[in-house]
Coordinates of C-alpha atoms (C1' of nucleotides) in Angstrom, one line a residue:
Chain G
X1 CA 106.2 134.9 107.9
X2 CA 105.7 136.7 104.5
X3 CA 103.7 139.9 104.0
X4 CA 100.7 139.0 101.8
X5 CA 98.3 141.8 102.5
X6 CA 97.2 142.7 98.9
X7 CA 94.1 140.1 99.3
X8 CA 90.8 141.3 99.0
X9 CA 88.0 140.5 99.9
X10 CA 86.0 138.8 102.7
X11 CA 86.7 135.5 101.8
X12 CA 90.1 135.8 101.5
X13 CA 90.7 137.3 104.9
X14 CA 89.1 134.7 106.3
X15 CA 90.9 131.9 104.1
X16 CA 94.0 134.0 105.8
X17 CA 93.6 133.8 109.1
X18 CA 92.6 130.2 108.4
X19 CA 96.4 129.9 107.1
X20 CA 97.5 131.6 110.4
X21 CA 95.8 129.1 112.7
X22 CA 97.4 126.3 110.4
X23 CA 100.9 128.0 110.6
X24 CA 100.9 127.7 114.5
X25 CA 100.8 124.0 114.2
X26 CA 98.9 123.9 117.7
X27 CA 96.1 125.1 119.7
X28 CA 96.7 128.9 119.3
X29 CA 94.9 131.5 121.9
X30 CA 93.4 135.1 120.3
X31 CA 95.5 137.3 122.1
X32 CA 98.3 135.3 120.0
X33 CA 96.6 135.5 116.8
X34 CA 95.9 138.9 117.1
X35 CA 99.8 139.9 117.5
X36 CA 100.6 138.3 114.7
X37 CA 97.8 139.3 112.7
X38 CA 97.3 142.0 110.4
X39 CA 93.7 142.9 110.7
X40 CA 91.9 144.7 114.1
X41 CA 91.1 143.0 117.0
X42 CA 87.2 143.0 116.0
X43 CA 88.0 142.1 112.5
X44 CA 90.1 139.0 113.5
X45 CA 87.7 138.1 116.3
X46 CA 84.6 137.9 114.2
X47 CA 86.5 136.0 111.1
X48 CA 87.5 133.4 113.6
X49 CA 84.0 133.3 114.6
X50 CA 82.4 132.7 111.1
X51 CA 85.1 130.1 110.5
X52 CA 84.3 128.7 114.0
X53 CA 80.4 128.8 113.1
X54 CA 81.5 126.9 109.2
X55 CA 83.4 124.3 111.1
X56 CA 86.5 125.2 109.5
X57 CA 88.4 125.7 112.9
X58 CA 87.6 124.7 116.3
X59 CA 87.4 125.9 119.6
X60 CA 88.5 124.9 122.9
X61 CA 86.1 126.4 125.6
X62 CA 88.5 125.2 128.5
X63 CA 91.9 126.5 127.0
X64 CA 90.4 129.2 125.3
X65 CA 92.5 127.9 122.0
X66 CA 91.8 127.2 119.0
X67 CA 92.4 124.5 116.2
X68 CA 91.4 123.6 112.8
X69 CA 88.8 121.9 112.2
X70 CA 87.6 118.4 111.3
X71 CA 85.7 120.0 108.2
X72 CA 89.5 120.5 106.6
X73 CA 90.1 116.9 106.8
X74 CA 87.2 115.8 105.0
X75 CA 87.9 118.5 102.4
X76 CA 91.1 117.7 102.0
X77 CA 90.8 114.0 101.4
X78 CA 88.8 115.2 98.5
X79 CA 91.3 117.1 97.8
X80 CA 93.6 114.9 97.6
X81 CA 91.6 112.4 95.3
X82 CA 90.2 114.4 92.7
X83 CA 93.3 117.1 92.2
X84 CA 96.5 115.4 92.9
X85 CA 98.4 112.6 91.2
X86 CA 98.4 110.6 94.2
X87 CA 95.6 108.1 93.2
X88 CA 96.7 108.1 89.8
X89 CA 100.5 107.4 90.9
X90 CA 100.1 105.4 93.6
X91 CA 100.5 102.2 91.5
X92 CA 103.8 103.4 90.1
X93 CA 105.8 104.6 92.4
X94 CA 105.0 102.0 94.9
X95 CA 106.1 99.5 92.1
X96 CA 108.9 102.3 91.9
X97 CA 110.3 102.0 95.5
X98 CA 110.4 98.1 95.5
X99 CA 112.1 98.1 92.5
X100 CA 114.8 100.4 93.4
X101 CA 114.5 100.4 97.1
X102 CA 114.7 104.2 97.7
X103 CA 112.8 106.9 99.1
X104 CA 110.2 107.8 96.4
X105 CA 108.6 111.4 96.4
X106 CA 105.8 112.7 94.4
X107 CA 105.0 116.4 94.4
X108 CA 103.0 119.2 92.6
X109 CA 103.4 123.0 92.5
X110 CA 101.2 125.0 94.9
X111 CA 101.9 128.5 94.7
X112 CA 105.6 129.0 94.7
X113 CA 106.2 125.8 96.7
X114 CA 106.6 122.9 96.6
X115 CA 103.9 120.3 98.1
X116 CA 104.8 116.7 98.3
X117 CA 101.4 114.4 98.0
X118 CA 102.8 111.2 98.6
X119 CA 105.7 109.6 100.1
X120 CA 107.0 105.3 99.3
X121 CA 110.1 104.7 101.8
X122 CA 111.7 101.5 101.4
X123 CA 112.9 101.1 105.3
X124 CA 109.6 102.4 106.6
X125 CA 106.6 101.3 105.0
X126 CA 103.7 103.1 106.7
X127 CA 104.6 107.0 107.1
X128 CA 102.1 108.6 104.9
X129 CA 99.8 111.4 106.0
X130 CA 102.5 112.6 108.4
X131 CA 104.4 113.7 104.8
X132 CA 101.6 114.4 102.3
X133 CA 100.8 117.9 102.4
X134 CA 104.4 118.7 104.0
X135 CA 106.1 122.0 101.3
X136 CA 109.2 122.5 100.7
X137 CA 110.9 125.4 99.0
X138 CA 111.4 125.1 94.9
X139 CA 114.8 126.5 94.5
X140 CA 116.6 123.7 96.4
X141 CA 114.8 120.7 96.5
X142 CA 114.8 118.2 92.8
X143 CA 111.1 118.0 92.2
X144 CA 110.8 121.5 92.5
X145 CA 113.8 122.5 90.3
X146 CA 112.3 119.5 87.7
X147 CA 108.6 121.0 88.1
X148 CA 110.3 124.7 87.2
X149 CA 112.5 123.8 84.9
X150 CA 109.1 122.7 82.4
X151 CA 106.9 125.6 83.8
X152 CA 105.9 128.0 81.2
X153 CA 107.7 131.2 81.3
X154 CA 105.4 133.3 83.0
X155 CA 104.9 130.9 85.9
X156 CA 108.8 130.3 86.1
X157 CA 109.5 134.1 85.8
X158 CA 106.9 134.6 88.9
X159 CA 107.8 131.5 90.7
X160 CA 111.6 132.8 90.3
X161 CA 110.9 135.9 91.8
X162 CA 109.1 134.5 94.9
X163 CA 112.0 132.1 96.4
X164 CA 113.9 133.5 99.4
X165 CA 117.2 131.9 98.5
X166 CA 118.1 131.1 101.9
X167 CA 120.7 129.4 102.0
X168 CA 120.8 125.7 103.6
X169 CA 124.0 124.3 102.6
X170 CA 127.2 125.4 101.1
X171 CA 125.6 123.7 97.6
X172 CA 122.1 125.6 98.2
X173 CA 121.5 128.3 95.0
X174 CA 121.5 131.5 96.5
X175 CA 120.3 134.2 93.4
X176 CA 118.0 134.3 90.8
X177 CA 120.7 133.7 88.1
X178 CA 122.0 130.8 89.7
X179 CA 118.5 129.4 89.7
X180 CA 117.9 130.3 85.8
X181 CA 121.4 128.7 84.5
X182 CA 120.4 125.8 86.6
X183 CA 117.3 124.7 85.6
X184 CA 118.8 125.3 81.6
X185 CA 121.4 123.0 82.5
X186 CA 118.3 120.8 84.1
X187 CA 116.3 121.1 80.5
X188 CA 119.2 119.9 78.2
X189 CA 120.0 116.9 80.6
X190 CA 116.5 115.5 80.9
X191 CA 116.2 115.4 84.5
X192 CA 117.0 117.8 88.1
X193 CA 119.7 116.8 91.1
X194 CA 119.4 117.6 94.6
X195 CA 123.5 118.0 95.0
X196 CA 122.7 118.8 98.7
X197 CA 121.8 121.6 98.3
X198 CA 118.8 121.5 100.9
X199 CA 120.1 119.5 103.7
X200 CA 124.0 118.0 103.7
X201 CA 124.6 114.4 102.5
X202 CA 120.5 114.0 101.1
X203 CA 121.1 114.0 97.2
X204 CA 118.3 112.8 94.7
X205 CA 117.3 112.7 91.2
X206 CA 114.0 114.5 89.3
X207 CA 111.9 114.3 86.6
X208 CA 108.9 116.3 85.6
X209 CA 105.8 114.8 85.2
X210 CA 104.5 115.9 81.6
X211 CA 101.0 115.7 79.6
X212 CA 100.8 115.2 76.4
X213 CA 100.4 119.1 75.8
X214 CA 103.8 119.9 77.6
X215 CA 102.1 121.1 80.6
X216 CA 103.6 120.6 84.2
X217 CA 101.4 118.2 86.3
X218 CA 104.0 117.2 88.8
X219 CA 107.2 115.9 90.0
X220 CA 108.7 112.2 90.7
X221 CA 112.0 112.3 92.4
X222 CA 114.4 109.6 94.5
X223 CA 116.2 110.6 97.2
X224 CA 119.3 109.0 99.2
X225 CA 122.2 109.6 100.9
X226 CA 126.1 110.2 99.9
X227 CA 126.8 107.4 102.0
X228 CA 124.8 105.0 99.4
X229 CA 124.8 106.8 96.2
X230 CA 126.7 109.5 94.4
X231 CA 124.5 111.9 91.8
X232 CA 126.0 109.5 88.9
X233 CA 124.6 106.1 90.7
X234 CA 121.2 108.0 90.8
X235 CA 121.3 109.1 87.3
X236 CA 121.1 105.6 86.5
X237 CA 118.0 105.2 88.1
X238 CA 116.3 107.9 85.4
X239 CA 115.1 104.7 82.9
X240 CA 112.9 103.5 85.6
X241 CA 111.6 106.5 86.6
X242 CA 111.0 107.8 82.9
X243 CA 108.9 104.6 82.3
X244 CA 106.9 105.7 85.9
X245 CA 106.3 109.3 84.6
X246 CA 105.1 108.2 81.4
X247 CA 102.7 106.0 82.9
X248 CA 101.6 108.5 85.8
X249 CA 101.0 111.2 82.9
X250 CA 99.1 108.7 81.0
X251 CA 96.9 108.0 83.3
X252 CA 96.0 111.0 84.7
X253 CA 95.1 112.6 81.2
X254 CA 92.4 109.1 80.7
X255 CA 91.2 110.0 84.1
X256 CA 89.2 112.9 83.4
X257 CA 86.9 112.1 80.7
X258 CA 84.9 108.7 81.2
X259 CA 82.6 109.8 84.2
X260 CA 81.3 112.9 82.3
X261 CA 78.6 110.7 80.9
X262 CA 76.0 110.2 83.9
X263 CA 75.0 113.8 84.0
X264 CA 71.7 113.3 85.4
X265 CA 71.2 109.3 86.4
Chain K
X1 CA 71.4 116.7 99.6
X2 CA 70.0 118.6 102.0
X3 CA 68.7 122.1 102.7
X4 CA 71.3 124.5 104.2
X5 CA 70.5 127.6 103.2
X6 CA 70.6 129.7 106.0
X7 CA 74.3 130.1 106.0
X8 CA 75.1 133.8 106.1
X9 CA 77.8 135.7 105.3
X10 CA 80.2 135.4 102.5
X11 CA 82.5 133.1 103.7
X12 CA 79.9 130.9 104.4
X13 CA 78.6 131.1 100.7
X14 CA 82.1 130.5 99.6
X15 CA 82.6 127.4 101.6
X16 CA 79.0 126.0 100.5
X17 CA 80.2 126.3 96.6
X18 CA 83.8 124.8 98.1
X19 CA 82.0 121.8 99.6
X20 CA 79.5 121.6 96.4
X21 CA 82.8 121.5 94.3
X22 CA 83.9 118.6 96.8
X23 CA 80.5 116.7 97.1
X24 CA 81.1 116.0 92.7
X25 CA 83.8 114.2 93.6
X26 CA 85.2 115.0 90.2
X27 CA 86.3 117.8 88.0
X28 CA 83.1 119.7 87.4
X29 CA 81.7 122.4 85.2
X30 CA 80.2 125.8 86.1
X31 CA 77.4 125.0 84.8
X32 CA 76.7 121.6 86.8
X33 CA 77.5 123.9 89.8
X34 CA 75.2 126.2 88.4
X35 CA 72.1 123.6 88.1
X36 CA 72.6 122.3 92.0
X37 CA 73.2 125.7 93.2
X38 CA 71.3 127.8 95.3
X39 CA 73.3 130.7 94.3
X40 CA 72.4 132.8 90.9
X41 CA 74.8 132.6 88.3
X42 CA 76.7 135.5 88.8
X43 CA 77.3 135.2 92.6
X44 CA 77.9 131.6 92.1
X45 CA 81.0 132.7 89.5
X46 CA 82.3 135.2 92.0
X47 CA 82.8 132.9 94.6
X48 CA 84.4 130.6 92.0
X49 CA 86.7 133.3 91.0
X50 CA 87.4 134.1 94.7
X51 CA 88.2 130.2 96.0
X52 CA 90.6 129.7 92.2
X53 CA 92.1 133.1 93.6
X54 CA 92.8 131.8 97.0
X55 CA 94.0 128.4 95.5
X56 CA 91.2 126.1 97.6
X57 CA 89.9 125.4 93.7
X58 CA 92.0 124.9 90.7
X59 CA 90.3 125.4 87.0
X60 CA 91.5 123.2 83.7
X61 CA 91.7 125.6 80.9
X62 CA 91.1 123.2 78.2
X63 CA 88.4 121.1 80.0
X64 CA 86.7 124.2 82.1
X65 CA 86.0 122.3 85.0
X66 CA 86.4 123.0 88.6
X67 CA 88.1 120.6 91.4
X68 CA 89.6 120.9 94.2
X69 CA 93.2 122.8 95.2
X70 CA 96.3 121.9 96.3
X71 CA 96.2 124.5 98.8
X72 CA 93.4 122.3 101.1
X73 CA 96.0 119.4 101.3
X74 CA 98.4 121.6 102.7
X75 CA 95.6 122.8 105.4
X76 CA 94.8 118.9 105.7
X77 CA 98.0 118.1 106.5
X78 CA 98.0 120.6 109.7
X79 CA 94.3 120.0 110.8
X80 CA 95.1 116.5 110.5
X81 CA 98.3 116.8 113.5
X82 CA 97.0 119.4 115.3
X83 CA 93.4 118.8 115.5
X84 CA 92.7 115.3 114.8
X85 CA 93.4 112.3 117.8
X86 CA 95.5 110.7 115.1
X87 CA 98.9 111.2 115.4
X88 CA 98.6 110.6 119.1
X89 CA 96.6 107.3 118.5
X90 CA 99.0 106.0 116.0
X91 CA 101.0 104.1 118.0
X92 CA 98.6 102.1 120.1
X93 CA 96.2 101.5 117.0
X94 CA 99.2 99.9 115.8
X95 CA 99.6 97.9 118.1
X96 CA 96.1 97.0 118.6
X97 CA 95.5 95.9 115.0
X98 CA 98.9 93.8 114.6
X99 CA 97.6 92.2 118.2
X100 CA 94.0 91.2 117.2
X101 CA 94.6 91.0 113.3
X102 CA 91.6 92.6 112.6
X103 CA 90.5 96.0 110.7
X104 CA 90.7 99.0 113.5
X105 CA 89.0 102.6 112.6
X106 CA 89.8 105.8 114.5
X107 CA 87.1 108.4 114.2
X108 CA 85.9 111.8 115.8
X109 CA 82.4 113.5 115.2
X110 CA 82.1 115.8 112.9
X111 CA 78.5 117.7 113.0
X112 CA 76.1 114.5 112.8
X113 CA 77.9 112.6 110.9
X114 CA 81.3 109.8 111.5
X115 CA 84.4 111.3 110.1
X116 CA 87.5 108.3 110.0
X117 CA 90.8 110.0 110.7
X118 CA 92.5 106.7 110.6
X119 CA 92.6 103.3 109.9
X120 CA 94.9 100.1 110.4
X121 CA 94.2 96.7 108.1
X122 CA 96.0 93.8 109.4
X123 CA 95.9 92.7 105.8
X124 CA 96.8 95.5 103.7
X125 CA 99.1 97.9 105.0
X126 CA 99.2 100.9 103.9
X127 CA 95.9 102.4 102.9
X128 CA 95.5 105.2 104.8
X129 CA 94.8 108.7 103.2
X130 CA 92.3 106.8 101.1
X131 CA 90.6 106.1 104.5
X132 CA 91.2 108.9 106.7
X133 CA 88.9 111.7 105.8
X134 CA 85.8 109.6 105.0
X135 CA 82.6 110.4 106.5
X136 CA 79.9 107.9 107.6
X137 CA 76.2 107.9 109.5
X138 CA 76.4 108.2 113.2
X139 CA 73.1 105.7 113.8
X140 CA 74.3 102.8 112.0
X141 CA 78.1 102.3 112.8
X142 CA 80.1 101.4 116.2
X143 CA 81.7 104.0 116.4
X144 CA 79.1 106.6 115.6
X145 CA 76.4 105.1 118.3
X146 CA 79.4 104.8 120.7
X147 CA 80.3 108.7 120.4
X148 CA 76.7 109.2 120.5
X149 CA 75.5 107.7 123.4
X150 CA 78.7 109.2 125.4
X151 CA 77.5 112.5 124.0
X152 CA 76.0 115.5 126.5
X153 CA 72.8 115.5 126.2
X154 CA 72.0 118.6 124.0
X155 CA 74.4 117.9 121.2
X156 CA 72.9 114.1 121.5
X157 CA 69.8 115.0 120.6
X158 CA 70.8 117.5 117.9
X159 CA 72.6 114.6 116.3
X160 CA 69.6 112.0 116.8
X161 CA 67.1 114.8 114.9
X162 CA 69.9 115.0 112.2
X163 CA 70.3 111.3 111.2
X164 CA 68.5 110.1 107.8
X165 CA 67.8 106.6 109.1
X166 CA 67.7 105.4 105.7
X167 CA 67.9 101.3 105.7
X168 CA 70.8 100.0 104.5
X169 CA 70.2 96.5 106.0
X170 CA 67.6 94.4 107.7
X171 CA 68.9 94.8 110.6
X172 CA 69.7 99.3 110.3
X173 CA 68.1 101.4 113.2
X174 CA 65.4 103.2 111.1
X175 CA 63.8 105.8 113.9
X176 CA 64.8 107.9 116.4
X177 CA 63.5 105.9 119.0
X178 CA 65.0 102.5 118.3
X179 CA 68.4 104.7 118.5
X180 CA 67.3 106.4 121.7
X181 CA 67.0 102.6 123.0
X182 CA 69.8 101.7 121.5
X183 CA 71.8 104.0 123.0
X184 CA 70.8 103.5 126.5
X185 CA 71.7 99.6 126.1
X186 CA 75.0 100.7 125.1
X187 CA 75.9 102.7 127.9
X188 CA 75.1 100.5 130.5
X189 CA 77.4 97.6 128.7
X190 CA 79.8 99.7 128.0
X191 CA 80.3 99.4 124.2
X192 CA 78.7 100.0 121.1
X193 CA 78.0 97.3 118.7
X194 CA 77.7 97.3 114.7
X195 CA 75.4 94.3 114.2
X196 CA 75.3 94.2 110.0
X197 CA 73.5 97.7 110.3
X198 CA 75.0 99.1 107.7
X199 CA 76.7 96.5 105.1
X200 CA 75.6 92.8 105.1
X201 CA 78.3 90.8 106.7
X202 CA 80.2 93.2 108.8
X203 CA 79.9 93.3 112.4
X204 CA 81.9 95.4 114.6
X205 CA 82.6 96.5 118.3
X206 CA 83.2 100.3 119.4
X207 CA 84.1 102.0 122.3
X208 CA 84.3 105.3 122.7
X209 CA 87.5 107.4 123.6
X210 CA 86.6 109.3 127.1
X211 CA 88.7 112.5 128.5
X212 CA 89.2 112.2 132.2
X213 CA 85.9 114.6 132.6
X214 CA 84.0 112.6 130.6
X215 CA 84.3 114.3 126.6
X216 CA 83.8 112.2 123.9
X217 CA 87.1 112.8 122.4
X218 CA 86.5 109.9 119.2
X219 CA 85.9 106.2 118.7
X220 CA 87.9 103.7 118.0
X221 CA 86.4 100.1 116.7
X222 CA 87.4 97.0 115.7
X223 CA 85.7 96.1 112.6
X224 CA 85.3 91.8 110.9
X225 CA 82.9 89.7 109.2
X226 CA 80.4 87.3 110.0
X227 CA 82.3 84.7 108.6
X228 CA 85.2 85.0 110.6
X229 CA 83.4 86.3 114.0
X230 CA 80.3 86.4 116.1
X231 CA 79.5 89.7 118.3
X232 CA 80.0 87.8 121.3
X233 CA 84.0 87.2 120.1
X234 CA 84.1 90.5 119.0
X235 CA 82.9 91.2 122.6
X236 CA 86.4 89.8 124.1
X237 CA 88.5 92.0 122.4
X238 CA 86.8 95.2 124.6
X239 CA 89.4 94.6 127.5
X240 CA 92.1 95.2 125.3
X241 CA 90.4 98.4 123.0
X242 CA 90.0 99.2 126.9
X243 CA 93.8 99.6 127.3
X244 CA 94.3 101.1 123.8
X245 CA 91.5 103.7 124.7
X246 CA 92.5 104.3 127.9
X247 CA 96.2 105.2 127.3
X248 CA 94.8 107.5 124.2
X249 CA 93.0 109.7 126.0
X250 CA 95.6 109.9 128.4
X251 CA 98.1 111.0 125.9
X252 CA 96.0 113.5 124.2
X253 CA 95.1 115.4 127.2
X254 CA 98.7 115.2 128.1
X255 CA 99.4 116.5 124.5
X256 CA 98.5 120.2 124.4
X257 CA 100.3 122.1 127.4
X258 CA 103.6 121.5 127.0
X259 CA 104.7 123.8 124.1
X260 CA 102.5 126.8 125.5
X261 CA 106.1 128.0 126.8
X262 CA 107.4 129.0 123.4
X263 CA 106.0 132.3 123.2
X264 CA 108.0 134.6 121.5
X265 CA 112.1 132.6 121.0
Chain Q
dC1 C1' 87.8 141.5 149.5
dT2 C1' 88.3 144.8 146.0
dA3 C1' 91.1 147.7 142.7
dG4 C1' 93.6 147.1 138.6
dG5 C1' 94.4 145.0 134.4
dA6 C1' 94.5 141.8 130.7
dA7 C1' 91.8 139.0 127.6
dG8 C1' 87.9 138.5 125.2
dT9 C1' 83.3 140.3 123.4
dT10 C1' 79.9 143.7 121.7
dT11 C1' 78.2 148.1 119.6
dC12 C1' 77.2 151.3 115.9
dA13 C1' 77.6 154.8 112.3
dA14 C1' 80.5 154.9 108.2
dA15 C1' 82.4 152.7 104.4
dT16 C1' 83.0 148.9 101.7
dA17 C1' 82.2 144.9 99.3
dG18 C1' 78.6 141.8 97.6
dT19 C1' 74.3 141.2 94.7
dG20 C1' 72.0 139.5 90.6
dA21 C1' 69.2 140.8 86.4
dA22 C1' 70.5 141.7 82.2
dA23 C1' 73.6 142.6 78.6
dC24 C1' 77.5 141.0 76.4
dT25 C1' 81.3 137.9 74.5
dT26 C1' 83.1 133.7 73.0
dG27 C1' 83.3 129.4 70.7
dG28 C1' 81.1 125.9 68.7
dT29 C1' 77.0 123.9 65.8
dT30 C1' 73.5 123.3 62.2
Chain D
dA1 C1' 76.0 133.0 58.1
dA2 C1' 72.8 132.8 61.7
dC3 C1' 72.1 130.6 65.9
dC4 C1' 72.7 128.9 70.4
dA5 C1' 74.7 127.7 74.7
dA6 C1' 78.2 128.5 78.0
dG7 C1' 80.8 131.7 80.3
dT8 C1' 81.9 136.6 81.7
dT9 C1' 81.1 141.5 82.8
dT10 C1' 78.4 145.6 84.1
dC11 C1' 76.1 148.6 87.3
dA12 C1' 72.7 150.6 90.3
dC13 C1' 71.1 148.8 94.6
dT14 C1' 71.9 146.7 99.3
dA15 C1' 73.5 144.2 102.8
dT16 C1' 77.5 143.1 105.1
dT17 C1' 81.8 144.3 106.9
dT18 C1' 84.6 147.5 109.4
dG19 C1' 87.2 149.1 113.6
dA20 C1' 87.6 152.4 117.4
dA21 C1' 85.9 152.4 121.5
dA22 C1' 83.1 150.9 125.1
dC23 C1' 82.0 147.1 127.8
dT24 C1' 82.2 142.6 130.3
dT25 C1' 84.7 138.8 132.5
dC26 C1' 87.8 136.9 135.0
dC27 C1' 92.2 136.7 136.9
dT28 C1' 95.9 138.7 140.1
dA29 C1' 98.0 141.4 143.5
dG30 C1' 97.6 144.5 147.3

DNA sequence: CTAGGAAGTTTCAAATAGTGAAACTTGGTT
DNA sequence: AACCAAGTTTCACTATTTGAAACTTCCTAG
């Protein structure tokens, strides 16, 4: 995909390749690996060994392919319960998605992207891991134009700078400027749209989720269709979802503290 | 918890401080690393710096404490489709728990211990991510002595020499042998059962998940309560884990051929 | 059946990156 | 103001990593 080759380090080539296997999104063979690779043929064959040996990936002897590991997933529900919102949210939003009977998305910034952590759809209740830990881009979805909009300036500048700007739809925001005018426009009004702007006839509405400091933890927003809702119909749904993000923020700042007690039980 | 010190490598140093950062289970500070790790202080803060480089650790300013990063969900997300008999179990675990009305688990081995990539509750719906990536002992659960005894015989006994056998209940496994024995029973009838060995009250019935040459490819159980069952009820539910089992492991070897064709678009 | 070739694995001297004791910096406390 | 603890940086020393090339399999076509 993108060239990141300024990464140093051991670790980090391995935490690479790592990405590469994940990218594939299937059992991958060497000799495919290696093609797409940047690093020599003994370089990428004894990373994938160490990770193989750590458990972080797996290997099919029959097929010859390999896969990542079971290891991830019991990192990553970690993961998932001590560093996102999720836990913390989970309350509110599902409260959220009755209430209002829309699809309810919660995200946080990783990198320049945007990574959605949990998921409340009216229709279909049960559809969970299949969209936490799905990214999107920044530029052109709500939460990630909400989450930007509040960043500080050297993380917007640099987050800015990173988006493709490909665009999607006639609506999507194709240049930097158009971007930086937006998200003003986003900081006056309280709260981001998705005017279509990443797939045609999906709109929805955003708001930052805020600490008490200002800081950025992460992003609420409801999504629907033109067919159902126009961006003014969703605008009125911003009470509700203020009254979630307070709460959210609330409790994630109270969540840190209490357990710093039993240092050594 | 226990000795693993002869990781080599830096990668594998940097994933033992990522999985020491996991096992807190909350946002932690260098120097609590520090105490409960093997690693002197400076290495130990390189390989910090390192993982908060790559994004597999985030670091609060204001507090100073480590957790976990965003960037591992992300990973999750694809280990858990690609690698994990989840997404192709999905359907009949379904259908399994809405026919019996009982709590079914979905696990896989991971090195000696149970990892639970899903989870259907007849009762409460949707509680999934807070399930799937748990870990649990192999010698006291269904699922864990069905994989087991299913198991070739050299990764079997690696596993029995790896167990704790602490006690959890009266009626726990506590030595190798009474597994070994155990074991044995199981295979000749065919399923595993949890008899209260490892929480008071809960009994449950495992089978494991065969490929057609005979790889243990996970477990799947069917887990109650005293109270509501006996084993030998739970017993009369195997014919239908039967079909459930059967048609998984027929979908997941069907599963990883077809999109081999793909190679370069 | 065997020559040719592609895919995967190992070797080894050179180069690079990692190590950790100790010194230093920072921020808070008596 | 002096002290202390927590966190960060330095630097000479070492061990690991590197990658071209050689080697081993194992498959395929003649």
């Amino acid at each position: 995909m993108s060239e990141r080759s300024n990464e140093a380090g051991t670790v980090g080539k391995a935490l690479n390749v790592l990405d590469q296997v994940a990218a594939f999104d299937r059992p991958v063979k060497f000799s495919e690996l290696l093609e797409s690779s940047e690093y020599p043929k003994a370089t990428l064959y004894r990373l994938l060994k160490t990770l193989l040996q750590q458990g972080m990936i797996a290997h099919d002897d029959s097929s010859g392919a390999y896969t990542l590991g079971v290891r991830l997933v019991r990192l990553a529900h970690q993961a998932w319960r001590t560093s996102s919102l999720a836990p913390v949210a989970r309350p509110y939003i599902d409260a959220l998605s009755l209430e209002i009977g829309e699809t309810v998305h919660l995200a946080q910034l990783d990198h320049a992207q945007v990574l959605y952590v949990d998921k409340r759809n009216a229709a279909v209740p049960i559809e969970m891991y299949s969209q936490a830990g799905k990214v999107g881009p920044v530029y052109c979805t709500g939460v990630g134009k909400a989450m930007l909009a509040w960043s500080p300036v050297p993380e917007q500048t640099r987050i800015i700078e990173q988006q493709s700007y490909h665009r999607f739809t006639d609506n999507t925001l194709t240049s930097r400027k158009a971007l930086r005018s937006e998200l003003e426009i986003i900081c006056s009004r309280g709260h981001a749209f998705d005017n279509e702007e990443h797939e045609p006839g999906i709109i929805c509405v955003a708001l930052p989720i805020l600490s008490q400091s200002g800081q950025v933890l992460g992003g609420l927003s409801v999504t629907s269709t033109t067919a159902r809702h126009t961006l003014e119909s969703l605008a009125q749904l911003v009470p509700h979802m203020k009254t979630a993000v307070g709460r959210i923020a609330e409790d994630a700042e109270s969540w840190r503290f209490p357990e710093q007690i039993r240092e050594r039980a």
